Amino acid sequence: MIFFLTIPIKHTAPRDDITINKALVNGDGWRRDHLKAIEYNYKKSKFFDDIFPFVSSLIMNEIQILSEFNINFIEQIKNILGIETKTIKSSDLSNLNYKKDDLLAALCKEIGADTYISPQGSSVYIDRDTIGGAFTRENIKLYYHNYDHPKYNQLFGEFLPYMGVLDLLFNEGVRNSINIIRSGRRELIYYLDFSERLKSI
């Protein structure tokens, strides 16, 4: 059985008006509940003793803004895996008065990026008017991510992909995890080729 660990937020405004960088976490009881659930499910994993203290530090902090909690989580995961790619918060940039692919293209231009790699599911809104959407209008090269999820050791039954990086870390440890992640990379798909693939489905 799969269940999700969610973080409750304070209802300081109507739901649609609360942006992630303004959302405040509601209380601290969820932190203990999350850790108990993680411990219960992974205490028999091979690398539990190595990874659980790290996970505890990610959850049992005093961060009260949801976006800052998420950013800290991502940055610490990057650090433990040795990923040095620089991250930039979109809220630190100025081109925020757009939506969907228009926003993404504007952000690319602001940071000087000439290529955008998109999740495949985003083609639904990127291609809503024209193939390649705002990226082609702004002369930004568009490719779609192509990933073949590798199998790795898990605790229970048949392998389940996309369980998240913590599942990978508990079961494979830090040293193996980054290599497993990278092993799933495949050649990027050019947006026109991706569009043709969709037509053939």
Coordinates of C-alpha atoms in Angstrom, one line a residue:
M1 CA 0.0 0.0 0.0
I2 CA 1.3 3.5 -0.9
F3 CA 0.5 6.6 1.1
F4 CA 1.7 10.1 0.8
L5 CA 3.4 12.2 3.5
T6 CA 1.8 15.6 3.3
I7 CA 2.7 18.8 5.1
P8 CA -0.3 20.8 6.5
I9 CA -0.3 24.6 6.0
K10 CA -2.0 27.4 7.8
H11 CA -5.0 28.8 6.0
T12 CA -4.0 32.5 6.1
A13 CA -5.9 33.3 2.9
P14 CA -8.1 31.5 0.4
R15 CA -6.4 28.4 -0.9
D16 CA -5.9 29.7 -4.5
D17 CA -4.3 32.9 -3.1
I18 CA -1.6 31.1 -1.1
T19 CA 1.6 30.8 -3.0
I20 CA 4.2 28.3 -1.9
N21 CA 6.7 31.0 -0.9
K22 CA 4.1 32.5 1.4
A23 CA 2.6 29.2 2.8
L24 CA 3.4 28.6 6.5
V25 CA 3.5 25.0 7.9
N26 CA 0.8 24.3 10.4
G27 CA 2.3 23.1 13.7
D28 CA 5.1 20.6 14.2
G29 CA 3.2 17.3 15.0
W30 CA 3.5 16.3 11.3
R31 CA 7.3 16.2 11.6
R32 CA 7.2 13.4 14.3
D33 CA 4.5 11.6 12.4
H34 CA 6.5 11.7 9.2
L35 CA 9.6 10.3 10.9
K36 CA 7.6 7.5 12.6
A37 CA 6.2 6.5 9.2
I38 CA 9.6 6.6 7.6
E39 CA 11.2 4.6 10.4
Y40 CA 8.4 2.0 10.4
N41 CA 8.7 1.4 6.6
Y42 CA 12.5 1.6 6.3
K43 CA 13.9 0.3 9.6
K44 CA 14.8 -3.0 7.9
S45 CA 16.5 -1.4 4.9
K46 CA 20.2 -2.0 4.3
F47 CA 21.3 1.6 4.8
F48 CA 18.8 2.7 7.5
D49 CA 21.4 3.5 10.1
D50 CA 23.3 5.7 7.6
I51 CA 20.3 7.5 6.1
F52 CA 17.8 7.9 9.0
P53 CA 19.8 10.6 10.9
F54 CA 20.2 12.6 7.7
V55 CA 16.4 12.3 7.0
S56 CA 15.7 13.3 10.6
S57 CA 17.7 16.5 10.1
L58 CA 15.7 17.3 7.0
I59 CA 12.4 17.0 8.8
M60 CA 13.1 18.0 12.4
N61 CA 14.2 21.6 11.6
E62 CA 12.6 24.9 12.6
I63 CA 11.8 26.0 9.0
Q64 CA 8.2 27.4 9.0
I65 CA 7.8 28.5 5.3
L66 CA 6.9 25.6 3.0
S67 CA 9.0 26.7 0.1
E68 CA 12.1 27.2 2.3
F69 CA 11.5 23.7 3.7
N70 CA 11.4 22.2 0.2
I71 CA 14.4 24.2 -0.9
N72 CA 16.4 23.0 2.1
F73 CA 15.3 19.4 1.4
I74 CA 16.4 19.6 -2.2
E75 CA 19.7 21.3 -1.5
Q76 CA 20.7 18.8 1.2
I77 CA 19.8 15.9 -1.1
K78 CA 21.9 17.5 -3.8
N79 CA 24.8 17.9 -1.3
I80 CA 24.7 14.3 -0.1
L81 CA 24.6 13.0 -3.7
G82 CA 27.4 15.3 -4.8
I83 CA 25.3 17.2 -7.3
E84 CA 26.8 20.7 -7.9
T85 CA 24.3 22.2 -10.3
K86 CA 23.3 25.7 -9.2
T87 CA 19.7 26.3 -8.4
I88 CA 17.9 29.6 -8.7
K89 CA 14.5 30.5 -7.1
S90 CA 12.1 31.9 -9.7
S91 CA 10.9 34.3 -7.0
D92 CA 14.3 36.0 -7.1
L93 CA 13.8 36.8 -10.8
S94 CA 11.6 39.5 -12.3
N95 CA 9.7 37.8 -15.0
L96 CA 6.8 36.4 -13.0
N97 CA 3.8 38.0 -14.7
Y98 CA 3.3 35.1 -17.1
K99 CA 1.9 31.6 -16.8
K100 CA 2.9 28.1 -17.9
D101 CA 5.3 28.0 -20.9
D102 CA 5.3 31.8 -21.3
L103 CA 6.6 32.0 -17.7
L104 CA 9.2 29.3 -18.3
A105 CA 10.4 30.9 -21.5
A106 CA 10.6 34.3 -19.8
L107 CA 12.7 32.8 -17.0
C108 CA 15.0 31.1 -19.5
K109 CA 15.6 34.4 -21.2
E110 CA 16.3 36.2 -17.9
I111 CA 19.0 33.8 -16.9
G112 CA 20.5 33.6 -20.4
A113 CA 19.4 30.0 -21.1
D114 CA 19.0 29.0 -24.7
T115 CA 17.8 25.5 -24.2
Y116 CA 14.9 24.1 -22.0
I117 CA 14.5 20.5 -21.1
S118 CA 10.9 19.7 -20.2
P119 CA 9.1 16.9 -18.6
Q120 CA 7.1 15.0 -21.2
G121 CA 3.7 15.6 -19.5
S122 CA 4.2 19.4 -19.9
S123 CA 3.7 19.1 -23.7
V124 CA -0.1 19.3 -22.9
Y125 CA 0.2 23.0 -22.2
I126 CA 3.4 23.8 -24.2
D127 CA 1.7 22.6 -27.4
R128 CA -1.8 23.9 -26.6
D129 CA -1.6 26.6 -29.4
T130 CA 1.4 25.8 -31.5
I131 CA 4.0 23.0 -31.4
G132 CA 6.8 24.2 -29.1
G133 CA 4.8 27.0 -27.7
A134 CA 6.5 30.0 -26.2
F135 CA 9.9 28.4 -26.5
T136 CA 9.9 28.4 -30.3
R137 CA 8.5 31.9 -30.4
E138 CA 11.4 33.0 -28.2
N139 CA 14.0 31.0 -30.1
I140 CA 14.7 28.7 -27.2
K141 CA 15.6 25.2 -28.1
L142 CA 13.1 22.7 -26.6
Y143 CA 13.8 19.1 -25.7
Y144 CA 11.8 16.6 -23.7
H145 CA 13.3 14.6 -20.9
N146 CA 13.8 10.9 -21.7
Y147 CA 14.3 8.6 -18.7
D148 CA 14.2 4.8 -18.4
H149 CA 13.7 4.2 -14.7
P150 CA 16.3 1.8 -13.5
K151 CA 15.4 -1.0 -11.1
Y152 CA 17.1 -1.2 -7.7
N153 CA 16.8 -3.1 -4.5
Q154 CA 13.5 -2.5 -2.6
L155 CA 12.1 -4.1 0.6
F156 CA 8.7 -5.2 -0.4
G157 CA 7.4 -7.3 -3.3
E158 CA 7.5 -6.3 -7.0
F159 CA 9.6 -3.3 -7.9
L160 CA 7.8 0.1 -7.8
P161 CA 9.4 2.9 -9.8
Y162 CA 9.2 6.6 -8.9
M163 CA 9.1 6.1 -5.2
G164 CA 11.4 9.0 -4.6
V165 CA 15.0 9.6 -3.6
L166 CA 14.6 8.6 0.0
D167 CA 13.5 5.2 -1.0
L168 CA 16.6 4.9 -3.2
L169 CA 18.9 6.2 -0.4
F170 CA 17.6 3.8 2.2
N171 CA 17.8 0.8 -0.1
E172 CA 21.0 1.5 -2.0
G173 CA 23.0 4.0 0.1
V174 CA 24.6 7.3 -1.0
R175 CA 27.5 5.8 -3.0
N176 CA 25.2 3.7 -5.3
S177 CA 22.3 6.1 -5.6
I178 CA 23.7 8.7 -7.9
N179 CA 25.0 6.1 -10.3
I180 CA 21.6 4.4 -10.3
I181 CA 19.9 7.7 -11.0
R182 CA 22.3 8.5 -13.9
S183 CA 21.9 5.0 -15.4
G184 CA 18.4 5.8 -16.5
R185 CA 19.3 8.7 -18.7
R186 CA 18.5 8.4 -22.4
E187 CA 19.0 10.8 -25.3
L188 CA 16.8 13.9 -25.1
I189 CA 13.9 14.1 -27.5
Y190 CA 13.7 17.1 -29.8
Y191 CA 10.3 18.7 -29.5
L192 CA 9.3 18.1 -33.1
D193 CA 10.2 14.4 -32.8
F194 CA 8.3 14.2 -29.6
S195 CA 5.2 15.7 -31.3
E196 CA 5.4 13.1 -34.1
R197 CA 5.6 10.3 -31.5
L198 CA 2.5 11.6 -29.9
K199 CA 0.7 11.5 -33.2
S200 CA 1.6 7.9 -33.7
I201 CA 0.2 6.8 -30.3

